[in-house]
Short mmCIF file of C-alpha atoms and ligand atoms in Angstrom, two decimals:
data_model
loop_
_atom_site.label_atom_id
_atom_site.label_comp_id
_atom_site.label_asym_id
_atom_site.label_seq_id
_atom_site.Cartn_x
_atom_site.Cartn_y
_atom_site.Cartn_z
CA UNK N 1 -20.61 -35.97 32.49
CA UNK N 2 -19.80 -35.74 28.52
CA UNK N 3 -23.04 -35.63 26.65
CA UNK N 4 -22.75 -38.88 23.86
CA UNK N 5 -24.69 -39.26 20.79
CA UNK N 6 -25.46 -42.34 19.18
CA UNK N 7 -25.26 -43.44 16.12
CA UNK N 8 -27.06 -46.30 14.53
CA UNK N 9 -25.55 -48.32 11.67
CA UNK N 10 -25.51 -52.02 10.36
CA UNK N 11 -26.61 -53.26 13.38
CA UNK N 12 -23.99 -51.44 15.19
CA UNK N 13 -24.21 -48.44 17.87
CA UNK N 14 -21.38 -46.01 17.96
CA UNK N 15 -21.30 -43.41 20.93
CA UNK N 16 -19.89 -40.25 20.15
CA UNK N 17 -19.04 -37.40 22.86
CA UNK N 18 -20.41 -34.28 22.12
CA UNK N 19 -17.70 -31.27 22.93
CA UNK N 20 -18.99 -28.00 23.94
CA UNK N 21 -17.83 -24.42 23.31
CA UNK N 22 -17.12 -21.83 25.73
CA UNK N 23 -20.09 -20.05 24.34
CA UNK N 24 -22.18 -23.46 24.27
CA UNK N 25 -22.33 -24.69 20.76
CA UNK N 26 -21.90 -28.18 20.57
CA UNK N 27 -20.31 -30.40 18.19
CA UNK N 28 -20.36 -34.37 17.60
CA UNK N 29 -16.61 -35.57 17.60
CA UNK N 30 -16.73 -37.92 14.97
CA UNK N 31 -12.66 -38.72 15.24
CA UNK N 32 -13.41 -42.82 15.62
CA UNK N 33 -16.27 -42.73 13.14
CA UNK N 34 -13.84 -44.30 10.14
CA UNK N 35 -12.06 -46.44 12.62
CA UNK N 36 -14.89 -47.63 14.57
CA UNK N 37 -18.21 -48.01 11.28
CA UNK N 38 -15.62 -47.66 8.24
CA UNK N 39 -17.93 -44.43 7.59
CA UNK N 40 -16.89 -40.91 6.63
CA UNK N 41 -19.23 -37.95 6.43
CA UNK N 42 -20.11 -36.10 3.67
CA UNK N 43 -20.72 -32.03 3.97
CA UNK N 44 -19.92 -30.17 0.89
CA UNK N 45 -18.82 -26.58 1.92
CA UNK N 46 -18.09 -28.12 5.21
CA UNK N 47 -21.56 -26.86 6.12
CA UNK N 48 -21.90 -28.47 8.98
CA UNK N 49 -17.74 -29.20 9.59
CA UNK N 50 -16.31 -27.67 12.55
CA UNK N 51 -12.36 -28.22 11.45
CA UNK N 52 -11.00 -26.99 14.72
CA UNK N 53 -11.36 -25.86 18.03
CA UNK N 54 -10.46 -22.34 18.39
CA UNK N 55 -10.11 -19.99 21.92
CA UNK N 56 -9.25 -16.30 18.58
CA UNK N 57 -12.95 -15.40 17.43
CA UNK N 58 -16.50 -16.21 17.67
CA UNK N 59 -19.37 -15.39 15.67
CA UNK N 60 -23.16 -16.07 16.12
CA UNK N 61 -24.65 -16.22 13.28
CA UNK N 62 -27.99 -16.43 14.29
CA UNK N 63 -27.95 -12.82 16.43
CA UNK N 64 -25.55 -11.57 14.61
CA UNK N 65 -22.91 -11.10 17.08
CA UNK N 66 -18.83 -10.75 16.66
CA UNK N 67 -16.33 -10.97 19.08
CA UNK N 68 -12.35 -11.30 19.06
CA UNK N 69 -10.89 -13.18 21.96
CA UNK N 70 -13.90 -11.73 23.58
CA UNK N 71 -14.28 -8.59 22.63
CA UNK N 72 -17.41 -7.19 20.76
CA UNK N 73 -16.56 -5.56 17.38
CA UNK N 74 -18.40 -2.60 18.12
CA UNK N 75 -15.97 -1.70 21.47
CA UNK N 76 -13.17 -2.59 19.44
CA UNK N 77 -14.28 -0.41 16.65
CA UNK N 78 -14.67 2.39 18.49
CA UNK N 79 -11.91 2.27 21.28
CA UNK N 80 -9.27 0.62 19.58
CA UNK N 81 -6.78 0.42 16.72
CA UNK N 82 -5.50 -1.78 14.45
CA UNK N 83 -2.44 -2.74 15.49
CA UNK N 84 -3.85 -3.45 18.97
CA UNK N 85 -6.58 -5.52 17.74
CA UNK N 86 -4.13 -7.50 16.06
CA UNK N 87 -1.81 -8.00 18.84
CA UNK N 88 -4.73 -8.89 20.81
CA UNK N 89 -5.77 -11.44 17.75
CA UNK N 90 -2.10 -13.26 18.12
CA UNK N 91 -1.52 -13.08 21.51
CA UNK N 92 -5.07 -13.72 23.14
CA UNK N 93 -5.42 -10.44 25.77
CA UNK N 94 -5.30 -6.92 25.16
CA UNK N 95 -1.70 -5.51 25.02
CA UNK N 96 -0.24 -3.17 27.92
CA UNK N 97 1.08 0.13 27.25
CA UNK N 98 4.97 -1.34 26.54
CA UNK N 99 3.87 -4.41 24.90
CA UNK N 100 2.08 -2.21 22.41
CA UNK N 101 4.55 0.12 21.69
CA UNK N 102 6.97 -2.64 21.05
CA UNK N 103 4.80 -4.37 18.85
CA UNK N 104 4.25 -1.07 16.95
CA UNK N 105 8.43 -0.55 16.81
CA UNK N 106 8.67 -3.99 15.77
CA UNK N 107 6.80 -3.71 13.04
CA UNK N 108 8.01 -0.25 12.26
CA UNK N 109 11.35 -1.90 11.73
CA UNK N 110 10.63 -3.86 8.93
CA UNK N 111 8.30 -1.64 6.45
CA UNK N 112 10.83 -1.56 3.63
CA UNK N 113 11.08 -4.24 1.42
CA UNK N 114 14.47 -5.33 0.03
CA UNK N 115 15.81 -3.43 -2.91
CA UNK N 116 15.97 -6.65 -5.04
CA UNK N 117 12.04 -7.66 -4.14
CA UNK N 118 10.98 -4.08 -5.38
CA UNK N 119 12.54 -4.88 -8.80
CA UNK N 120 9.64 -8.07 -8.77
CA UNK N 121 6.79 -5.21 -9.51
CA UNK N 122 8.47 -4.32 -13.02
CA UNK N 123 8.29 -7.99 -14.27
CA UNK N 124 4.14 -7.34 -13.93
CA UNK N 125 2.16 -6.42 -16.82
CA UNK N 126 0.58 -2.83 -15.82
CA UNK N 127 -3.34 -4.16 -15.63
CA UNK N 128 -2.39 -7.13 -13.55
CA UNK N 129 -4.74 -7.98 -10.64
CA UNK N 130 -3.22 -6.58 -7.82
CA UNK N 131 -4.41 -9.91 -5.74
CA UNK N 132 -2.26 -12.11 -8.40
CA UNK N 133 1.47 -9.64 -7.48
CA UNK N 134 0.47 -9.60 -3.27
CA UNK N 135 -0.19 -13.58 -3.70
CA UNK N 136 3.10 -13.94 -5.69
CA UNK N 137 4.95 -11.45 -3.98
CA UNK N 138 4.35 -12.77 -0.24
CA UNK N 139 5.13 -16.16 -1.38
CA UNK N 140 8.25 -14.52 -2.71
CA UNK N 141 9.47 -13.19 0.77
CA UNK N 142 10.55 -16.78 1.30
CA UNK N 143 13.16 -16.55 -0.65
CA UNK N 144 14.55 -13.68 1.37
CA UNK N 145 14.40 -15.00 4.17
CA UNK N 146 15.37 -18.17 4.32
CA UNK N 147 16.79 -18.71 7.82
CA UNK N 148 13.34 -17.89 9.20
CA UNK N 149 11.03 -20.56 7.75
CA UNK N 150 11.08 -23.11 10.55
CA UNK N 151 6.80 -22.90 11.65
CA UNK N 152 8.14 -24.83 14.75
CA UNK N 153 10.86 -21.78 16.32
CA UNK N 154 8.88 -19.30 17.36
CA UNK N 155 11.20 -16.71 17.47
CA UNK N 156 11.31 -17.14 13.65
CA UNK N 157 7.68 -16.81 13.41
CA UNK N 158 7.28 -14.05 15.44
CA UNK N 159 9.95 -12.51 13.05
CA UNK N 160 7.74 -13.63 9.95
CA UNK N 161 4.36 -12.05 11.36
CA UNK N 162 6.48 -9.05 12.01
CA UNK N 163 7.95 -8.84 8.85
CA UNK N 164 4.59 -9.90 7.30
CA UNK N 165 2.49 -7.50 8.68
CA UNK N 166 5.05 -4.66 8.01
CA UNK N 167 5.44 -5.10 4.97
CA UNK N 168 1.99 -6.46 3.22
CA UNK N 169 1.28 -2.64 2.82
CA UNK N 170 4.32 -1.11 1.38
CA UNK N 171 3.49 -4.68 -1.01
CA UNK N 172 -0.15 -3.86 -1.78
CA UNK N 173 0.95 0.31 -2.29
CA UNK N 174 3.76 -0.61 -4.79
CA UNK N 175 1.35 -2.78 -6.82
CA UNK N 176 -0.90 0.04 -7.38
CA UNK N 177 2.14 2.65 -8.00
CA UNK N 178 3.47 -0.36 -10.64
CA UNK N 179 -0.03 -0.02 -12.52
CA UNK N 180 -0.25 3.89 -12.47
CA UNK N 181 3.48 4.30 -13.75
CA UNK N 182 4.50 5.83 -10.58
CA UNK N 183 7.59 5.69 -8.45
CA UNK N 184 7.78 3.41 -5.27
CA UNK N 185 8.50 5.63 -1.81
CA UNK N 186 10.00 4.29 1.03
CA UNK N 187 7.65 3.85 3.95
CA UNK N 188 7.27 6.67 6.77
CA UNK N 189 8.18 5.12 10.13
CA UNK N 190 7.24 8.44 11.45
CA UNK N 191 3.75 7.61 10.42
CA UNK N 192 1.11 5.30 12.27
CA UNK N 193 0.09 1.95 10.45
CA UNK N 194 -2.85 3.16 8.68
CA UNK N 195 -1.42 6.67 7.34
CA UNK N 196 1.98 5.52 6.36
CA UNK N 197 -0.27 3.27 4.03
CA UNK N 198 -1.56 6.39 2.43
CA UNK N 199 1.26 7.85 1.77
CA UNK N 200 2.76 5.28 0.23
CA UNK N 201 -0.17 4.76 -1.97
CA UNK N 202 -0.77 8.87 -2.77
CA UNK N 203 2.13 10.54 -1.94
CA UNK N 204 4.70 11.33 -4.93
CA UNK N 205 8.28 12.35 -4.58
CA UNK N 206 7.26 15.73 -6.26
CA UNK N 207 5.08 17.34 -3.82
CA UNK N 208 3.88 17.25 0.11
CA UNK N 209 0.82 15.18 0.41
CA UNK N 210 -1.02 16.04 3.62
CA UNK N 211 -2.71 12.83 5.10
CA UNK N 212 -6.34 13.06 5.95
CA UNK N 213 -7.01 12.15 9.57
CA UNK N 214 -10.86 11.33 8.67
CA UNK N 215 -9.50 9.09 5.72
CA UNK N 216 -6.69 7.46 8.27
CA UNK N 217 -9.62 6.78 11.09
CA UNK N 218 -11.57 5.08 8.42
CA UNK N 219 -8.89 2.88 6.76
CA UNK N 220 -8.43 1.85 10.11
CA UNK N 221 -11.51 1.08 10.94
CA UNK N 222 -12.06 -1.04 8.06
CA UNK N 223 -8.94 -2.96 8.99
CA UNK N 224 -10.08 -3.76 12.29
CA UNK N 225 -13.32 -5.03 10.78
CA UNK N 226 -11.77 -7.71 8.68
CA UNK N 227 -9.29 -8.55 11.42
CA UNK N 228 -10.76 -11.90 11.77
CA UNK N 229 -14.01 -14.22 11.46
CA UNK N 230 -12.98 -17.56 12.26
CA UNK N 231 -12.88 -20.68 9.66
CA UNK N 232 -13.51 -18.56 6.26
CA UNK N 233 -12.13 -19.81 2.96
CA UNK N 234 -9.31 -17.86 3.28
CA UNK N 235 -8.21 -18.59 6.74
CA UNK N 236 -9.41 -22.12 6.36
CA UNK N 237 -6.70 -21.97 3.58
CA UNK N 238 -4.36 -20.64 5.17
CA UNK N 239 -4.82 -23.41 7.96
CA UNK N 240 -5.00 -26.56 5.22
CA UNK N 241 -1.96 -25.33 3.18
CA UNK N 242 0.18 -24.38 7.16
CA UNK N 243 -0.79 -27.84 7.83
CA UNK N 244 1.69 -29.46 5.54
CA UNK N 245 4.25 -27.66 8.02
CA UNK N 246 4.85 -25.26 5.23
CA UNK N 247 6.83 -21.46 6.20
CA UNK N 248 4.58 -19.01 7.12
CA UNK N 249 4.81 -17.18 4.27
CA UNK N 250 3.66 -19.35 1.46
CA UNK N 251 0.97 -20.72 3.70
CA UNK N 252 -0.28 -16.63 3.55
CA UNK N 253 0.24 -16.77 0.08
CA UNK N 254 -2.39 -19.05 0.06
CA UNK N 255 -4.63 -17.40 2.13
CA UNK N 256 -4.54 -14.44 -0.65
CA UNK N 257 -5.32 -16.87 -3.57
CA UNK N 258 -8.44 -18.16 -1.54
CA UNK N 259 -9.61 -14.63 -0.60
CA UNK N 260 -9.12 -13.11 -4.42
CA UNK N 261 -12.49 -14.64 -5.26
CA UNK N 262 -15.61 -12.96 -5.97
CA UNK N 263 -17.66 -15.11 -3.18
CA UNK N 264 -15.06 -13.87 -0.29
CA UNK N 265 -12.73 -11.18 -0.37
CA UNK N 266 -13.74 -10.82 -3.73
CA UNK N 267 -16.82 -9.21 -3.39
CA UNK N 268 -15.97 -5.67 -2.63
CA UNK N 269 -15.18 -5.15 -5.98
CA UNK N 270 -17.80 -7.30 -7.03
CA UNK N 271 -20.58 -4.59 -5.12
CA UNK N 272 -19.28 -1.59 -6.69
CA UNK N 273 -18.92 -3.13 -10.13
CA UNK N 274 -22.44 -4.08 -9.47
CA UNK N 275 -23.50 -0.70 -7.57
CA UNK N 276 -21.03 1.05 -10.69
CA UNK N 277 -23.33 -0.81 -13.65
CA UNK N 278 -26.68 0.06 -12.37
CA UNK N 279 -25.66 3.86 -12.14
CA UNK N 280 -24.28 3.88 -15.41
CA UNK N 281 -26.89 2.05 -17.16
CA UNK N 282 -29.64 3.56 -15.14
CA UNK N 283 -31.13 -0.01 -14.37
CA UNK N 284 -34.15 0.36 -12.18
CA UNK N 285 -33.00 -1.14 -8.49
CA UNK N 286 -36.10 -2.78 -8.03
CA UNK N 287 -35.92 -4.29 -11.79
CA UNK N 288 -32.11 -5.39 -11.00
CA UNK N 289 -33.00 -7.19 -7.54
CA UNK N 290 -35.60 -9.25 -9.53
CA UNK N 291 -32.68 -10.52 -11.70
CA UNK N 292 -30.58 -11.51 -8.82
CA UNK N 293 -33.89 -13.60 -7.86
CA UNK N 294 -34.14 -15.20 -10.93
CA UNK N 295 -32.77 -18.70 -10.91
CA UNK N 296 -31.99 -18.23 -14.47
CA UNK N 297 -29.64 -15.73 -14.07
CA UNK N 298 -26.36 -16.06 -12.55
CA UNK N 299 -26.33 -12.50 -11.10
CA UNK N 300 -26.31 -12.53 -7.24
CA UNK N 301 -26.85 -9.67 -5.21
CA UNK N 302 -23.28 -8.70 -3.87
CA UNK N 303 -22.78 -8.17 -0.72
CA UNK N 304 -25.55 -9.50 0.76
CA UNK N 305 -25.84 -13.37 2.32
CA UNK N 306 -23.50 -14.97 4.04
CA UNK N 307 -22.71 -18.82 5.25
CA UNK N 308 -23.05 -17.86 8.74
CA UNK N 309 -25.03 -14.72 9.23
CA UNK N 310 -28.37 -15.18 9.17
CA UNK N 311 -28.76 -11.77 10.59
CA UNK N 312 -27.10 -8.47 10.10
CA UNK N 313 -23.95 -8.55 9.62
CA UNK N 314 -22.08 -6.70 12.95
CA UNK N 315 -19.40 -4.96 10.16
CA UNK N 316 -22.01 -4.03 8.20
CA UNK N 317 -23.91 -1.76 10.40
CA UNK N 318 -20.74 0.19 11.94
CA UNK N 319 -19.57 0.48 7.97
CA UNK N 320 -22.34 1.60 6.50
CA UNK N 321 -22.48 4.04 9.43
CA UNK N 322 -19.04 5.20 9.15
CA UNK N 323 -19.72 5.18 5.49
CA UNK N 324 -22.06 8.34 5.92
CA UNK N 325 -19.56 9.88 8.30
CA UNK N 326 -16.74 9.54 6.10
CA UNK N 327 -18.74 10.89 2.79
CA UNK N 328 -19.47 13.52 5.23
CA UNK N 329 -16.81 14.32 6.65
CA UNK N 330 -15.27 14.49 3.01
CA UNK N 331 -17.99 16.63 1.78
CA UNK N 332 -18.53 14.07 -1.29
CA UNK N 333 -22.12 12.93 -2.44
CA UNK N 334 -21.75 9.67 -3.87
CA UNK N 335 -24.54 8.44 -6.57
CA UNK N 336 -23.49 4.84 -5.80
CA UNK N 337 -24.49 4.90 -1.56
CA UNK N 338 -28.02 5.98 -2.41
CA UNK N 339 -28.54 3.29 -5.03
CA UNK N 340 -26.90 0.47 -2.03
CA UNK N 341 -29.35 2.24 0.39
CA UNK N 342 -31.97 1.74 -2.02
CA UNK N 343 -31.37 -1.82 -3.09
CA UNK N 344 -30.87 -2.40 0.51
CA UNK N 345 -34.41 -1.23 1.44
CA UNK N 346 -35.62 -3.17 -1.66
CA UNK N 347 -33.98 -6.52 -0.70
CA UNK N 348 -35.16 -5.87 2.94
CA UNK N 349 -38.34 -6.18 2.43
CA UNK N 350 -38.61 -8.74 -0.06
CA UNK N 351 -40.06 -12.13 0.78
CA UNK N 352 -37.05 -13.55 -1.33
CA UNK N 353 -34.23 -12.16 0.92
CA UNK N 354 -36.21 -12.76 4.15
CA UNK N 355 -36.65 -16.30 3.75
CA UNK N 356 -33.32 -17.29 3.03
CA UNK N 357 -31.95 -14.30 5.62
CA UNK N 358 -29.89 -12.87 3.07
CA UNK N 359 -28.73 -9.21 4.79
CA UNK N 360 -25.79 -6.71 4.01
CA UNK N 361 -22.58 -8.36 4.12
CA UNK N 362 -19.46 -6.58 5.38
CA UNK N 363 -18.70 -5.67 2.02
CA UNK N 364 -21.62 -4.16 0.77
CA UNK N 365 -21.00 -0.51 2.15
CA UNK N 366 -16.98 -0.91 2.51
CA UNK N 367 -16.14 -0.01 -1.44
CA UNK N 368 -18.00 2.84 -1.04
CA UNK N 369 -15.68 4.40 1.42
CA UNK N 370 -12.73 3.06 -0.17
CA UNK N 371 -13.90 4.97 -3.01
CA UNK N 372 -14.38 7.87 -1.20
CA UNK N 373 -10.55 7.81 -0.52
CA UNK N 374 -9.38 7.30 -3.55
CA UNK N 375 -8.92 3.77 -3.41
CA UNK N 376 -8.41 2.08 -6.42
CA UNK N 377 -11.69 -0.63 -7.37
CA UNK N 378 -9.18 -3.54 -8.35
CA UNK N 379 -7.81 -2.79 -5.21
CA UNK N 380 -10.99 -3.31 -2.80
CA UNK N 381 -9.83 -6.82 -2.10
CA UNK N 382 -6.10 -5.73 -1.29
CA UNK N 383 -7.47 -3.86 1.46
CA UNK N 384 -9.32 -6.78 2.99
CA UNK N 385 -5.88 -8.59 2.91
CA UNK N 386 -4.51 -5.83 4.66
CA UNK N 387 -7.07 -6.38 7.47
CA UNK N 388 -7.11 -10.00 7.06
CA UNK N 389 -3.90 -10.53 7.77
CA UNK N 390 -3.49 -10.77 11.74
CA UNK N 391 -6.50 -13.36 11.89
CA UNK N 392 -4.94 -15.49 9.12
CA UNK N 393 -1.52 -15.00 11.12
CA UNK N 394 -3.18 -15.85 14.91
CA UNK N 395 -5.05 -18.91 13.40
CA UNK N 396 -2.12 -20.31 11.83
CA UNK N 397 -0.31 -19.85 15.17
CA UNK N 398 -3.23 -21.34 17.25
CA UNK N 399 -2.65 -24.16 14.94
CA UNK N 400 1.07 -24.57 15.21
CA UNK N 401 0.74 -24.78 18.93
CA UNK N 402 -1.95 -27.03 19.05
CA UNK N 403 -0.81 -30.32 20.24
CA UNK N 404 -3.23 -32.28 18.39
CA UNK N 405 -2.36 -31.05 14.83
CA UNK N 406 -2.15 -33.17 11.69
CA UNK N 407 -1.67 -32.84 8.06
CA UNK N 408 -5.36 -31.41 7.13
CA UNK N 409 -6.45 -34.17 4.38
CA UNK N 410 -10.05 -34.88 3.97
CA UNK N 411 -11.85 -38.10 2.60
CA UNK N 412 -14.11 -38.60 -0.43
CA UNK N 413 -17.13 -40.37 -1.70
CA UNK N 414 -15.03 -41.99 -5.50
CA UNK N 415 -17.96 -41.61 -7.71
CA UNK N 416 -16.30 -42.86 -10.60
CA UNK N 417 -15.88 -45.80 -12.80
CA UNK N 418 -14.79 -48.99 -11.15
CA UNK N 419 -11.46 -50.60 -12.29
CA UNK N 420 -11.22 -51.45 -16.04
CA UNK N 421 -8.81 -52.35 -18.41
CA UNK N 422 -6.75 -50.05 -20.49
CA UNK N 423 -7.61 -49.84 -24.02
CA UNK N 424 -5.46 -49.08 -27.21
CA UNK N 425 -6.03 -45.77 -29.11
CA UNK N 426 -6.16 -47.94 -32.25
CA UNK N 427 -9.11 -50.11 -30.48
CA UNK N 428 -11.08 -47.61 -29.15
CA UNK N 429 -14.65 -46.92 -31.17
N1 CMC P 1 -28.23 -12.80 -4.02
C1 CMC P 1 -29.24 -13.60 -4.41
N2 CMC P 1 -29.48 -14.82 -3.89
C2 CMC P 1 -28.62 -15.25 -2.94
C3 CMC P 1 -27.54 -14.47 -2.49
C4 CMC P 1 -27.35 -13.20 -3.07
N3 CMC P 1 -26.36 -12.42 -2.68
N4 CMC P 1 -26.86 -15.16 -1.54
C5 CMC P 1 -27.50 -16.34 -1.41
N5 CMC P 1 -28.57 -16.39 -2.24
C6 CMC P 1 -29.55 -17.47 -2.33
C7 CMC P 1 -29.02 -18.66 -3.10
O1 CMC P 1 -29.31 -18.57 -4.47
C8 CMC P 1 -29.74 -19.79 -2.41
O2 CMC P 1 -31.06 -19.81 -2.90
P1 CMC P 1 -31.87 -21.22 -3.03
O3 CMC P 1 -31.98 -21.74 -1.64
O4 CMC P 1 -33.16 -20.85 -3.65
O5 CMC P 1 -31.03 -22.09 -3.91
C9 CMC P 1 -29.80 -19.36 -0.95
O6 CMC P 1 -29.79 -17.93 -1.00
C10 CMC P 1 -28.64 -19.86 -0.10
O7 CMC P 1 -27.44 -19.46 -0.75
P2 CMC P 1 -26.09 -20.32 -0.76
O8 CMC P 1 -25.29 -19.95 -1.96
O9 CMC P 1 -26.44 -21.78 -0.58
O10 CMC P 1 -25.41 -19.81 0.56
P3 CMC P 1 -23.90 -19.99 0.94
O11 CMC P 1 -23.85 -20.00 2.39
O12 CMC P 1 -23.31 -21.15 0.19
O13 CMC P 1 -23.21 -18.68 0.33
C11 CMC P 1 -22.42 -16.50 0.06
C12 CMC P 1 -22.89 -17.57 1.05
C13 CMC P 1 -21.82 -15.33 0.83
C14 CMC P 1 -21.32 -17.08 -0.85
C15 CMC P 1 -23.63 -16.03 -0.78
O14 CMC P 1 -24.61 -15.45 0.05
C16 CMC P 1 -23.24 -15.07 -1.90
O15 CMC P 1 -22.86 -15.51 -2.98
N6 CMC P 1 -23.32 -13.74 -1.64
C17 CMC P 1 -22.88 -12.75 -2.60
C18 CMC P 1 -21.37 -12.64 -2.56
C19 CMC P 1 -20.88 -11.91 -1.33
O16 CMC P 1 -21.40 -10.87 -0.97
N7 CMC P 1 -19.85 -12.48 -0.69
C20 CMC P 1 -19.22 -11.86 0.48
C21 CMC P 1 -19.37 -12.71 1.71
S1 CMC P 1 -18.94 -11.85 3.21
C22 CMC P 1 -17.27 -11.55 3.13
C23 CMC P 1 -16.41 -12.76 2.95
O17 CMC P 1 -16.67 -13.80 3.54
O18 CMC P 1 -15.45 -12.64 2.22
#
């Protein structure tokens, strides 16, 4: 029997079923609330909004636990790859051996961009984000391929997220060549996924550049980390703006825009900025954690919080292990991982963090390995669009399929003034 819940109103009761989860959580449908009371709800940040049901990833906030299609984070981090996780992310079960290595050819296929979109990158000022050219430069693709925008044909989507997740890296490396003044290369097919990004982000046309397998193991590890979490900002975005029936592409566009900020994707560059500041300034840790406390002060402490951990973080405990290995591995001491340890400790243990269950974020220890491999700061937030990408891709196709889709378009609560008459600029006092 469906559980109901009741809801009281002007003399009125309205049942509503509850719907339950796979994993148990339970939701109030409130589909006939409007129809059946002429009420909406009100949830800023959608707090309390569940905007979809979804079979791609759960997270429980509470225990801090992370699975995709299943799968813990912590087997997938350290059994598989990126490219598998993100088949698994779009097509709901683990790939077999041939499945995978089509994918991979697939993909392969379509690293380079067209000659004509590489000449895009020169119109760029030097010291623009690199966020603002991937979200302008994925919308872009579009235009090239304009036989393939159809979100109902799947073979055309399939074709887009193939295309997409090709070539989002040889994107993201030529915005960072555009700002340093160096020459584009053409991708390495020869490569896997997470080293041909490297080389097209280090290499030059001058010499050999020998690709670290330590730095390609963590680049992909970090990718596979930000594969998905459910209905973020970004992939809520991404879901809104594919609503409309958009093409794929500008509906990832989107998805960039939303994760650019410093409250999402954002805050990987945020953290070292943060981490950067204290070390050059030599601000005491403890002193600096007090500010972040102070309502006063608009300083947060970066990468730490989160809307639905209220617990550790999964990502952050395999990245800031990893982060050690790497550093390492690499044989680099970095100034900037002690002080995070430290203000980690700090925040820890201080009544402040506990009671609201602020912990490490997934970003808190990831700019500190991107560092370590020469990653670029402004470009901490490319990366996560690099990992990003498969969830925004799956939950856009969950969407498409769904058979109960409409045009996402909330309600409001007008707060403004009630009709009045318009006034001539010569009669107003
Ligand atoms: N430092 C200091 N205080 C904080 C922090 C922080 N990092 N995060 C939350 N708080 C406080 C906040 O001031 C509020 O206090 P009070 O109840 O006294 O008003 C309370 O904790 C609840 O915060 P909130 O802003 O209502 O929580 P939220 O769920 O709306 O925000 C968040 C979540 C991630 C935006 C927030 O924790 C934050 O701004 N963190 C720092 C930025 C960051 O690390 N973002 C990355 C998120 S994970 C990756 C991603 O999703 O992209």
């Amino acid at each position: 029997m469906t559980a109901k819940a009741e809801l009281h109103y002007d003399g009125r009761t309205l049942e509503l079923p509850v719907i339950e989860g796979s994993e148990k959580e339970r939701a109030i449908d409130i589909s006939a609330l409007r129809k059946e009371l002429g009420l909406i709800t009100l949830d800023p940040g959608y707090v309390n909004t569940g905007s979809c049901r979804s079979a791609i990833t759960f997270i429980d906030g509470e225990k801090g636990i992370l699975r995709y299609r299943g799968y813990p984070i912590e087997q997938l981090a350290e059994r598989s790859s990126f490219l598998e996780v993100a088949w698994l992310l779009l097509h709901g079960e683990l790939p077999t051996t041939a499945e995978l290595q089509s994918f991979k050819e697939d993909i392969r296929l379509h690293t380079m961009l067209h000659e004509d979109v590489k000449r895009f990158f020169g119109a760029f000022p030097k010291k623009a984000h690199p966020m603002a050219i991937c979200a302008a430069v994925i919308g872009a693709l579009s235009t090239f391929y304009q036989n393939f925008l159809d979100p109902n044909d799947e073979g055309q989507s399939n074709l887009s997220t193939h295309r997409l997740l090709a070539k989002v890296p040889t994107i993201a490396a030529y915005a960072f060549k555009h700002s340093i003044g160096q020459p584009f290369l053409y991708p390495r097919n020869d490569l896997d996924y997470a080293s041909n990004f490297l080389h097209l982000m280090f290499a030059t046309p001058c010499e050999e550049y020998e690709i670290d397998p330590v730095v390609a193991k963590a680049l992909d590890l970090l990718l596979i980390l930000h594969a998905d979490h459910e209905q973020n900002c970004s992939t809520s975005t991404v879901r809104l703006v594919g609503s409309s029936q958009v093409n794929l592409f500008a509906a990832i566009s989107s998805g960039v825009a939303a994760l650019w900020g410093p409250l999402h994707g954002g805050a990987n560059q945020a953290v070292i900025e943060m981490l950067q500041q204290i070390e050059s300034e030599g601000l005491d840790g403890k002193r600096f954690l007090e500010s972040c406390k102070d309502k006063d002060d608009t300083r947060r402490l970066m990468g730490f919080g989160h809307r639905v951990y209220k617990n550790f973080d999964p990502r952050a405990k395999i990245i800031k292990k990893a982060c050690f290995e790497v550093l390492d591995r690499l044989g680099t001491k970095n100034k900037m991982l002690d002080i995070a340890v430290e203000l980690e400790e700090v925040a820890l243990q201080d009544d402040y963090f506990i009671s609201r269950k602020l912990y490490p974020n997934v970003d808190f220890y990831s700019g500190i390995i991107y560092q370590a491999i020469g990653i670029p700061v402004n470009m901490f937030t490319v990366m996560f669009v690099l990992g990003r990408l498969p969830g925004w891709i799956s939950q856009w196709k969950e969407m498409q399929g769904d058979a109960s889709k409409r045009i996402g378009r909330p309600r409001q609560v007008y707060t403004g003034a009630t009709e009045r008459s318009y006034v001539p600029i010569d009669e107003r006092g």
